[in-house]
Short mmCIF file of N, CA and C in Angstrom, two decimals:
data_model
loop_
_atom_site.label_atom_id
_atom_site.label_comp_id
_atom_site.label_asym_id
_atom_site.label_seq_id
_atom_site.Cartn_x
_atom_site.Cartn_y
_atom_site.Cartn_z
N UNK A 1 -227.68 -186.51 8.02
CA UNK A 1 -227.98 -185.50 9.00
C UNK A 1 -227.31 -184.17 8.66
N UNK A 2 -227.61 -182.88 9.26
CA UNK A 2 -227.45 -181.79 8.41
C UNK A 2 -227.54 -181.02 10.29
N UNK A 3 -226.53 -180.44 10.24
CA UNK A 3 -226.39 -179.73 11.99
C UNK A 3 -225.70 -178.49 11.40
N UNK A 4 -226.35 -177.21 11.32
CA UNK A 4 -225.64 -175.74 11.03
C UNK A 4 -224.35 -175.98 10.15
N UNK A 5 -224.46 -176.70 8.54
CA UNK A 5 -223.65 -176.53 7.96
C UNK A 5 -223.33 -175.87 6.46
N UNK A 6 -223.98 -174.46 7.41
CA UNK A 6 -224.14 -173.47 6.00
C UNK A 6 -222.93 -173.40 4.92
N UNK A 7 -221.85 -173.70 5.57
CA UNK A 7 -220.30 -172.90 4.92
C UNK A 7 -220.11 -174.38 3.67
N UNK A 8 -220.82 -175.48 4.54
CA UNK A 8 -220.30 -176.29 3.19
C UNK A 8 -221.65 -177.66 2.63
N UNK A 9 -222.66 -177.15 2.90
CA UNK A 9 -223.88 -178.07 2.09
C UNK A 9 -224.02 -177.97 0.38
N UNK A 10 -224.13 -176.64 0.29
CA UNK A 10 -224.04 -176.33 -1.42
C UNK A 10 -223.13 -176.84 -2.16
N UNK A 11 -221.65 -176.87 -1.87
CA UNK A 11 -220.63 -177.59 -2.31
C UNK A 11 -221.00 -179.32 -2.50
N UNK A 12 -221.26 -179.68 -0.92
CA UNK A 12 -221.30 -181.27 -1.27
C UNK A 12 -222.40 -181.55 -1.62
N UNK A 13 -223.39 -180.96 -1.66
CA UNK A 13 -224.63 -181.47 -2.85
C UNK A 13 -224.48 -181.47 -4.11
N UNK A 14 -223.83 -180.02 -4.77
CA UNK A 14 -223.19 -180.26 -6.20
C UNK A 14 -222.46 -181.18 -6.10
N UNK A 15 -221.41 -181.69 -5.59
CA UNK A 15 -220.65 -182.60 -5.80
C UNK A 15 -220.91 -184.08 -5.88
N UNK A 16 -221.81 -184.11 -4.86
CA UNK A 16 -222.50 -185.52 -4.74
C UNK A 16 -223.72 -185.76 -6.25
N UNK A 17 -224.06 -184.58 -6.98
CA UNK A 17 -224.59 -184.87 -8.19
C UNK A 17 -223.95 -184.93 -9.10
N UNK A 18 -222.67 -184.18 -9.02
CA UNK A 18 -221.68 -184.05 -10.43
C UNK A 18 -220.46 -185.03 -10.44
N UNK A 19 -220.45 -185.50 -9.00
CA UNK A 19 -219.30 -186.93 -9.33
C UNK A 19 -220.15 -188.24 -9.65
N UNK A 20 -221.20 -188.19 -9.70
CA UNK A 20 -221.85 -189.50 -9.51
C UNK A 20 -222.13 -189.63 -10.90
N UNK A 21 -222.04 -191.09 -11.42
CA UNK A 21 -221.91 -191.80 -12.72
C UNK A 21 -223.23 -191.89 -13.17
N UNK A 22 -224.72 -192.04 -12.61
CA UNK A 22 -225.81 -192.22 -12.94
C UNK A 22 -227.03 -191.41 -11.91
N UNK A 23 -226.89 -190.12 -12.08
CA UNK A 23 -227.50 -188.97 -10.70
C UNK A 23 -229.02 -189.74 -10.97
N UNK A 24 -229.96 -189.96 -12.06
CA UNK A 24 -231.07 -190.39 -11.78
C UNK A 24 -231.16 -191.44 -11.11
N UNK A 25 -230.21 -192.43 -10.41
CA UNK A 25 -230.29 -193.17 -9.70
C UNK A 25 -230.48 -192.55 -7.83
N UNK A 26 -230.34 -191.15 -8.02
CA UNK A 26 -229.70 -190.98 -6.43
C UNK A 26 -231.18 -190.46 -5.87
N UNK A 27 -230.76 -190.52 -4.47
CA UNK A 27 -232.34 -190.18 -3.43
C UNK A 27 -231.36 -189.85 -2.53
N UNK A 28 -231.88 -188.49 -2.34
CA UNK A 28 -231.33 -187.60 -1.60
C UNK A 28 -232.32 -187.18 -0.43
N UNK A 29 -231.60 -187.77 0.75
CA UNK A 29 -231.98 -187.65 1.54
C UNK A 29 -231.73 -186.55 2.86
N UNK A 30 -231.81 -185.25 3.15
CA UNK A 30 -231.18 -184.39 4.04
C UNK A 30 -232.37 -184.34 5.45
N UNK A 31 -232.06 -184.83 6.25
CA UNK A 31 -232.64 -184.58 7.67
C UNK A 31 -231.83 -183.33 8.56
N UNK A 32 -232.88 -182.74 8.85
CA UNK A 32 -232.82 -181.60 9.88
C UNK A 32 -231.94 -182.12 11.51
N UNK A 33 -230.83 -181.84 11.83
CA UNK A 33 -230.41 -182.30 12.96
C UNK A 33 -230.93 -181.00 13.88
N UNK A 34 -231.84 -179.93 13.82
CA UNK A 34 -232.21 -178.97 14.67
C UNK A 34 -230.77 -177.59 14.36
N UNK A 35 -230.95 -177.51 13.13
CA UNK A 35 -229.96 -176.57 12.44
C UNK A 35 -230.64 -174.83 13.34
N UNK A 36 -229.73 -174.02 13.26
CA UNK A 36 -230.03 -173.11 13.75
C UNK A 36 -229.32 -171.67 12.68
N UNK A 37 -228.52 -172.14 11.74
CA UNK A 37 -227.91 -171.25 10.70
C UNK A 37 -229.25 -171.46 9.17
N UNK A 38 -228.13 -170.89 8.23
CA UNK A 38 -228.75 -171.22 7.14
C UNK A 38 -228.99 -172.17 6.31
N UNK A 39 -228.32 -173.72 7.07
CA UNK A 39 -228.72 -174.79 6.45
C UNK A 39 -229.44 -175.16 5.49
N UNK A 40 -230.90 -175.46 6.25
CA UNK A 40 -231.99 -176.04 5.58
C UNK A 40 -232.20 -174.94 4.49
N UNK A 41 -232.22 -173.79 4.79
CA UNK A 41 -232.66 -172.63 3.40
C UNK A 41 -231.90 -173.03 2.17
N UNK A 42 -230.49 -173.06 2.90
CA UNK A 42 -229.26 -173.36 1.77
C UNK A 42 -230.08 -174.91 0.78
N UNK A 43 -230.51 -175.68 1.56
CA UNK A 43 -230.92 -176.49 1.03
C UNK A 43 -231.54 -176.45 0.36
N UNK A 44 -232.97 -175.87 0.65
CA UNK A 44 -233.96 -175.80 -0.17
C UNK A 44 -233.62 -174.75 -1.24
N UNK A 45 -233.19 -174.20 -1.44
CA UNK A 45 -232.45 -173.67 -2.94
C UNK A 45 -231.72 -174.22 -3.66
N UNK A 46 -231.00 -175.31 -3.05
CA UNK A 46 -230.09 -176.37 -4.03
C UNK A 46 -231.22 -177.09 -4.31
N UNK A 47 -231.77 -177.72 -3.33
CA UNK A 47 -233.07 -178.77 -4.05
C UNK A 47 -233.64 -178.07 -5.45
N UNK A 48 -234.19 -177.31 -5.29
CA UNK A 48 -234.91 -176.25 -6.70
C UNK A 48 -233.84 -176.67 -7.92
N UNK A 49 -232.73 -175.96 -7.71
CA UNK A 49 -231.36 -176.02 -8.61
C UNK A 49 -231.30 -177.56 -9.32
N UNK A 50 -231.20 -178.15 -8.50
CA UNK A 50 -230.50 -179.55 -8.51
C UNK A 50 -232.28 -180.17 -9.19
N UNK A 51 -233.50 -179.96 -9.04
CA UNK A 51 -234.04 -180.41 -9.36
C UNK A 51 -234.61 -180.28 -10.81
N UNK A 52 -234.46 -178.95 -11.11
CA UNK A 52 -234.44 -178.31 -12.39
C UNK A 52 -233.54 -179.10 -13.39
N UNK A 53 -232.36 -178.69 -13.12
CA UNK A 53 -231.08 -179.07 -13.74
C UNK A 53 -230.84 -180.72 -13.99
N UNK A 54 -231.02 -181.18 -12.75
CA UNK A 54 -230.81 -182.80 -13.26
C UNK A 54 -232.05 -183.89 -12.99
N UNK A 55 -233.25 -183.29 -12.71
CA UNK A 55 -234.40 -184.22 -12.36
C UNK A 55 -234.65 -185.04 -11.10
N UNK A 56 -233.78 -184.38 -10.29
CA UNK A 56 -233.59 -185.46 -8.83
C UNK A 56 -234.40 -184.46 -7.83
N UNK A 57 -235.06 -184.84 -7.03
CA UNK A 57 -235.78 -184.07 -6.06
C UNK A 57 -235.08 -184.69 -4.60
N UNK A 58 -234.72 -183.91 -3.98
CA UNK A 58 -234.27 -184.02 -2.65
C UNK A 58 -235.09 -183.55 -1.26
N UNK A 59 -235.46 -185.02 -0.66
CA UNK A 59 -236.30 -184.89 0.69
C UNK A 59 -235.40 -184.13 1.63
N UNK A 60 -235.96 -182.85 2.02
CA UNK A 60 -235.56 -182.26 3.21
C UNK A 60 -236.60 -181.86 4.53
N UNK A 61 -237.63 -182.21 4.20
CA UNK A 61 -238.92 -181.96 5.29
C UNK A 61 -238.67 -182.76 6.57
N UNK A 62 -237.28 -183.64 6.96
CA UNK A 62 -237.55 -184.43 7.97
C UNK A 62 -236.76 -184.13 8.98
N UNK A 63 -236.92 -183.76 9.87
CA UNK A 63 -236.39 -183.51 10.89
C UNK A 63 -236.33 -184.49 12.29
N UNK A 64 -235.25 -184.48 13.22
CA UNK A 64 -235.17 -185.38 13.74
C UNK A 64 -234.05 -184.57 15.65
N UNK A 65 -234.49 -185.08 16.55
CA UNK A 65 -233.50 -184.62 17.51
C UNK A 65 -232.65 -185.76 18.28
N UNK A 66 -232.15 -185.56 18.69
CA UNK A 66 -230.94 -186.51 19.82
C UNK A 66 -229.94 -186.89 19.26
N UNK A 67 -228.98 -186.30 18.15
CA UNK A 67 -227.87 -186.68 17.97
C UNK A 67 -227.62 -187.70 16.84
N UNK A 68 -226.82 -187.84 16.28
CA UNK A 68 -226.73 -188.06 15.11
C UNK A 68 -227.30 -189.73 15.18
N UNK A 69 -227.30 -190.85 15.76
CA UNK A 69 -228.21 -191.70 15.63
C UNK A 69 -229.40 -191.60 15.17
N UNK A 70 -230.38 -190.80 15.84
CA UNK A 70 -231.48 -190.86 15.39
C UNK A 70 -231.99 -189.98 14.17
N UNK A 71 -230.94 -189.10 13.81
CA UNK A 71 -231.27 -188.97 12.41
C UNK A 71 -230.87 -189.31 11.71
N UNK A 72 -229.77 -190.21 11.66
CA UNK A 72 -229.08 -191.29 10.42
C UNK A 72 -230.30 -192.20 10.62
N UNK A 73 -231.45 -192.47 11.61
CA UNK A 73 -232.41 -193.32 10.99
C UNK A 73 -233.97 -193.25 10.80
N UNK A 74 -233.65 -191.42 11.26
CA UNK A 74 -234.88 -190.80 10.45
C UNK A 74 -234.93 -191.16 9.11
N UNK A 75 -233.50 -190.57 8.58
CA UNK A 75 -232.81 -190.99 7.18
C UNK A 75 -233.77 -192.31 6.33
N UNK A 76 -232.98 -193.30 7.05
CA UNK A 76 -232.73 -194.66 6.88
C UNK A 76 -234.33 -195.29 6.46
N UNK A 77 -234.97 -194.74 6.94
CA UNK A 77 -236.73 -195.18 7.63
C UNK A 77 -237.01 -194.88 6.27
N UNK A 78 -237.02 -193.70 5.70
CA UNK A 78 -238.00 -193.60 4.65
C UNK A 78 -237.29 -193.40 3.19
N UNK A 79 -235.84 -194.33 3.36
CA UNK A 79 -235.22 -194.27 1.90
C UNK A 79 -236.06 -195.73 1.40
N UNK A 80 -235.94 -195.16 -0.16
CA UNK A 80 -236.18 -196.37 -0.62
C UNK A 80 -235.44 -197.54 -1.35
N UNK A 81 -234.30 -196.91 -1.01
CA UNK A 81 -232.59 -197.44 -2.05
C UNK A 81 -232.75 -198.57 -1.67
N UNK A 82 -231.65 -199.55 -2.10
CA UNK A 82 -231.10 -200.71 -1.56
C UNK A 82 -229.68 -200.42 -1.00
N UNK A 83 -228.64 -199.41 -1.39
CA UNK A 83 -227.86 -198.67 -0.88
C UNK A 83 -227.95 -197.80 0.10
N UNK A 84 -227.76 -197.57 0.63
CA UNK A 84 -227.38 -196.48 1.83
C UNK A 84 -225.95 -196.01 2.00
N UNK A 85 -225.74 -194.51 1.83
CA UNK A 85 -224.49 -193.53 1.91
C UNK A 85 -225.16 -192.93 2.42
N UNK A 86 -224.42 -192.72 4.05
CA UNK A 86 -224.10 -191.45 5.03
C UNK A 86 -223.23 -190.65 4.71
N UNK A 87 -223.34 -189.12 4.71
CA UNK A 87 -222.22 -188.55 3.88
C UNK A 87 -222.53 -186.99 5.25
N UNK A 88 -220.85 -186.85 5.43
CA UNK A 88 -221.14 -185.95 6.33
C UNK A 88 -221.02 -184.87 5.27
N UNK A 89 -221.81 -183.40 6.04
CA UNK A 89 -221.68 -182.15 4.47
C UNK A 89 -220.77 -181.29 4.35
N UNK A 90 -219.73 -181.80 5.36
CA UNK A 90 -218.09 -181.71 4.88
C UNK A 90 -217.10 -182.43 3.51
N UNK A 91 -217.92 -183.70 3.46
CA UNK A 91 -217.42 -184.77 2.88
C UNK A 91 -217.23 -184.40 1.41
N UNK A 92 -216.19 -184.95 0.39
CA UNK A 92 -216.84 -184.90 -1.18
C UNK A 92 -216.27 -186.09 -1.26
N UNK A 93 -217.08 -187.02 -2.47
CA UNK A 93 -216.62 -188.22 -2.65
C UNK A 93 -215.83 -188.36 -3.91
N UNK A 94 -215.28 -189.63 -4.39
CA UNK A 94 -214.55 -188.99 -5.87
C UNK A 94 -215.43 -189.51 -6.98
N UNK A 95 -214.83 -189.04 -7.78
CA UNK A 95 -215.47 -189.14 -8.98
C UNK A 95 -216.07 -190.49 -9.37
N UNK A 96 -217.41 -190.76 -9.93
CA UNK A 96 -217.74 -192.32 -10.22
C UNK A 96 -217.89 -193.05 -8.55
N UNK A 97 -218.22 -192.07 -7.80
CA UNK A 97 -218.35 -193.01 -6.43
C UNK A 97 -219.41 -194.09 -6.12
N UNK A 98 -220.75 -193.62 -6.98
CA UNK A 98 -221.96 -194.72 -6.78
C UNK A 98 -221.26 -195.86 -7.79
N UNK A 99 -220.88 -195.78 -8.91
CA UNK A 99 -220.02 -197.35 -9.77
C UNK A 99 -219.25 -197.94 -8.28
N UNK A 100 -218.26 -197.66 -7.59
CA UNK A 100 -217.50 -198.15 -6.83
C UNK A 100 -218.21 -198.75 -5.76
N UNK A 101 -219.24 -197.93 -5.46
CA UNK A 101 -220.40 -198.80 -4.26
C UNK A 101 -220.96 -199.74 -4.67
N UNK A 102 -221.52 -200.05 -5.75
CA UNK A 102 -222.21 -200.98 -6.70
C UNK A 102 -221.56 -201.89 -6.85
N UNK A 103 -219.75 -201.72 -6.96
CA UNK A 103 -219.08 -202.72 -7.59
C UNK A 103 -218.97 -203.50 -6.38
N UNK A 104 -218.37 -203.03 -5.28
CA UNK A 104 -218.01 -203.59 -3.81
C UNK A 104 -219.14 -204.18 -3.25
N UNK A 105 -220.25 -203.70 -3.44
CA UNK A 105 -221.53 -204.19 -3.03
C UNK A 105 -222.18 -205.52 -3.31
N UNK A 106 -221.62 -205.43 -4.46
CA UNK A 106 -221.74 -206.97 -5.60
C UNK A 106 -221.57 -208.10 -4.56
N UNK A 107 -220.29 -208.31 -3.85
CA UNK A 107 -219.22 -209.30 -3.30
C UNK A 107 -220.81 -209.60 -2.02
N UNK A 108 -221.54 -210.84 -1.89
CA UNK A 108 -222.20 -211.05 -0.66
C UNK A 108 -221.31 -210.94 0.43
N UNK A 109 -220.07 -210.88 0.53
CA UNK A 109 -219.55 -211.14 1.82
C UNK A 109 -218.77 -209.78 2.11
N UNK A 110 -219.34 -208.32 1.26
CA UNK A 110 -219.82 -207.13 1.85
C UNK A 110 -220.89 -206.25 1.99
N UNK A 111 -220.76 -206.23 3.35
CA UNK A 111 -221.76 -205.56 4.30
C UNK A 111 -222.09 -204.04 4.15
N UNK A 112 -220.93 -203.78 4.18
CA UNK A 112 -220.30 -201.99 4.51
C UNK A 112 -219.65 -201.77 3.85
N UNK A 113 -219.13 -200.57 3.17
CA UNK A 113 -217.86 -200.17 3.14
C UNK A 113 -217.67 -198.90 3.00
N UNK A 114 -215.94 -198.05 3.10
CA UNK A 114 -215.66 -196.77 3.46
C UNK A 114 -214.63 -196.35 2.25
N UNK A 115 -214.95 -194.81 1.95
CA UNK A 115 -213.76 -194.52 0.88
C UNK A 115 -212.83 -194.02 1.79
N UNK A 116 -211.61 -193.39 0.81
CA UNK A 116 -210.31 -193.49 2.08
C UNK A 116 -210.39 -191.75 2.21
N UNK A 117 -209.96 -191.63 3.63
CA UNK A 117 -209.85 -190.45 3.79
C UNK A 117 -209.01 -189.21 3.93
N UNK A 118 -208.94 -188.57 3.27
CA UNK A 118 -208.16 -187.38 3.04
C UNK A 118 -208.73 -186.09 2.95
N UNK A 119 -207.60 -185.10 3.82
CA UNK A 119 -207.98 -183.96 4.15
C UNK A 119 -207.58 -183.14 2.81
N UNK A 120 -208.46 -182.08 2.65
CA UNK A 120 -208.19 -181.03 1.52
C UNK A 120 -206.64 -180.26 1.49
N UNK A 121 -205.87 -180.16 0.90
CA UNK A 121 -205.05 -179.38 1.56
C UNK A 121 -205.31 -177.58 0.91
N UNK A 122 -205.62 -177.72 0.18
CA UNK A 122 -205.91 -176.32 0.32
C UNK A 122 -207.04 -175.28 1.21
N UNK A 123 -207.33 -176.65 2.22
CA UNK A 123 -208.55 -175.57 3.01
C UNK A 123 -207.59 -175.60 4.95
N UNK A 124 -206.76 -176.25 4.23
CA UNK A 124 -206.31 -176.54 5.73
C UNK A 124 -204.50 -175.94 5.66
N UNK A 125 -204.51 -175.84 7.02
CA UNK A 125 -202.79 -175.58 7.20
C UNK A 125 -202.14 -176.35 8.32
N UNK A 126 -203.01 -177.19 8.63
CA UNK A 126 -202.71 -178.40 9.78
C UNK A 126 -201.18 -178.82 9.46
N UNK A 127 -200.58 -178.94 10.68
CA UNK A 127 -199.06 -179.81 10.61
C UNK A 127 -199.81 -180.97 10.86
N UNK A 128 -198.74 -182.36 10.28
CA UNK A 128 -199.10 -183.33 10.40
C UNK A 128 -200.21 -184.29 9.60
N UNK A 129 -201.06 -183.93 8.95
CA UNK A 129 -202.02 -183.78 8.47
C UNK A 129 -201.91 -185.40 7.37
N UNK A 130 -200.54 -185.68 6.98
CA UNK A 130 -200.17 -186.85 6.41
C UNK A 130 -200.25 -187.67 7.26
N UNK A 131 -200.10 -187.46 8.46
CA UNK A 131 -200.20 -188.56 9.26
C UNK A 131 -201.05 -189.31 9.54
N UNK A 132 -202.18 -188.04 10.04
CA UNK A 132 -203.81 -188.07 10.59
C UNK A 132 -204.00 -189.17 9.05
N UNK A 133 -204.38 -188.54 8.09
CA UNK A 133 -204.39 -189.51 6.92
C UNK A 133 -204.08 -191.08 6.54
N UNK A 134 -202.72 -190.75 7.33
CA UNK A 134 -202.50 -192.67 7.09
C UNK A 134 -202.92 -193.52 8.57
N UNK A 135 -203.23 -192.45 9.72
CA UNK A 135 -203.15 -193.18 10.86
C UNK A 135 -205.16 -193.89 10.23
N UNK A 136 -205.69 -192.80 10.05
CA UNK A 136 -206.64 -193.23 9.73
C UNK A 136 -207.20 -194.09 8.43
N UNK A 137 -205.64 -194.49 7.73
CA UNK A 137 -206.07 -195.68 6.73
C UNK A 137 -205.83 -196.86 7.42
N UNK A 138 -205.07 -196.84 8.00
CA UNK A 138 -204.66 -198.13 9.16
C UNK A 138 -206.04 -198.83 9.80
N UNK A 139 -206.24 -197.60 10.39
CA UNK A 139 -207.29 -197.99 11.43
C UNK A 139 -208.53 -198.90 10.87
N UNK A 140 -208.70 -197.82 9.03
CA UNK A 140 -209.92 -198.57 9.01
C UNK A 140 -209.53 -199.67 8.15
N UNK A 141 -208.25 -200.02 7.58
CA UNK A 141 -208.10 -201.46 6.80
C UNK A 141 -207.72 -202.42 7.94
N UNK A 142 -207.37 -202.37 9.04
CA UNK A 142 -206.66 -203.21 10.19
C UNK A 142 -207.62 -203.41 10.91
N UNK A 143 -208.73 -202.80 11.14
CA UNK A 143 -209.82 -202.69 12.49
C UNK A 143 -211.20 -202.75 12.04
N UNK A 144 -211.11 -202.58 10.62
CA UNK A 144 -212.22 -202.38 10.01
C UNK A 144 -213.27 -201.07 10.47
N UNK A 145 -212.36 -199.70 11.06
CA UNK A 145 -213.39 -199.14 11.96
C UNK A 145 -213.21 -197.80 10.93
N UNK A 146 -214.21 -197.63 10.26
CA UNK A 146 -213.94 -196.35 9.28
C UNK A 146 -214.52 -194.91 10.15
N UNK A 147 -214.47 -193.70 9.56
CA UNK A 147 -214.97 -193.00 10.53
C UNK A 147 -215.91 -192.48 9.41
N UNK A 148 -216.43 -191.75 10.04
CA UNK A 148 -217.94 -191.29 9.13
C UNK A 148 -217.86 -190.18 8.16
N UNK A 149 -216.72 -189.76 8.00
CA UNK A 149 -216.04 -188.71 7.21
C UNK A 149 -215.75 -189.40 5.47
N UNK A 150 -215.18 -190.57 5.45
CA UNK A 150 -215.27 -191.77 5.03
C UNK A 150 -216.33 -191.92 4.13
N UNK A 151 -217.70 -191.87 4.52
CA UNK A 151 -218.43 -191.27 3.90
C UNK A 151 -219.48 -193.13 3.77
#
């Protein structure tokens, strides 16, 4: 899902093509959450970019309203993966992140899973910010409850 996030879509689309170990594997999926900035434009100029450059074409024609449910399964409806990554367009993942999904994925007796989360520190000046970090590794190795940032 994609909700007025002009300041940082271009970033995590490059990123999501340039950390990933095998980009002709990826299907890129961006749904319209009823953006009202430069989003979708932003998009459709990376799509061009990104399609030129590495051969991947990215669906952005789909749009969807009521909140992020129903467009995580606008999403969902017309991928054709066997994987599925929700990635908020804040998010960057690390390097080799589709190998690590693949590998974890392997195990039948996983379902799901979340990378760990950490804040940038050079975009932030938050006190505390180590904390937020480990409170939220806790949560999701103890509770199993990852948050969607996580990715």
């Amino acid at each position: 899902p994609a909700y007025n996030e002009e300041n940082n879509i271009e970033k995590t689309l490059k990123t999501l093509v340039n950390r990933c170990s095998d980009p002709i594997n990826l299907e890129i999926i961006i749904v319209d959450a009823g953006c009202t900035d430069n989003t979708m434009m932003i998009v459709k100029k990376m799509s061009e970019y990104i399609k030129e450059k590495h051969g991947i074409c990215i669906r952005y024609d789909i749009k969807a309203k009521g909140g992020r449910g129903p467009t995580l399964n606008a999403g969902s409806l017309i991928a054709r993966g066997n994987i599925l990554l929700f990635l908020h367009a804040d998010t960057l993942l690390p390097i080799g992140y589709d190998d690590v999904l693949r590998y974890e994925l392997k195990n039948e007796n996983v379902l799901a899973t979340a990378f760990r989360f950490k804040v940038s520190k050079s975009s932030t000046q938050v006190v505390g910010v180590g904390v937020m970090e480990a409170s939220v590794y806790f949560r999701s190795r103890v509770y199993e409850l990852p948050f969607g940032d996580q990715a």
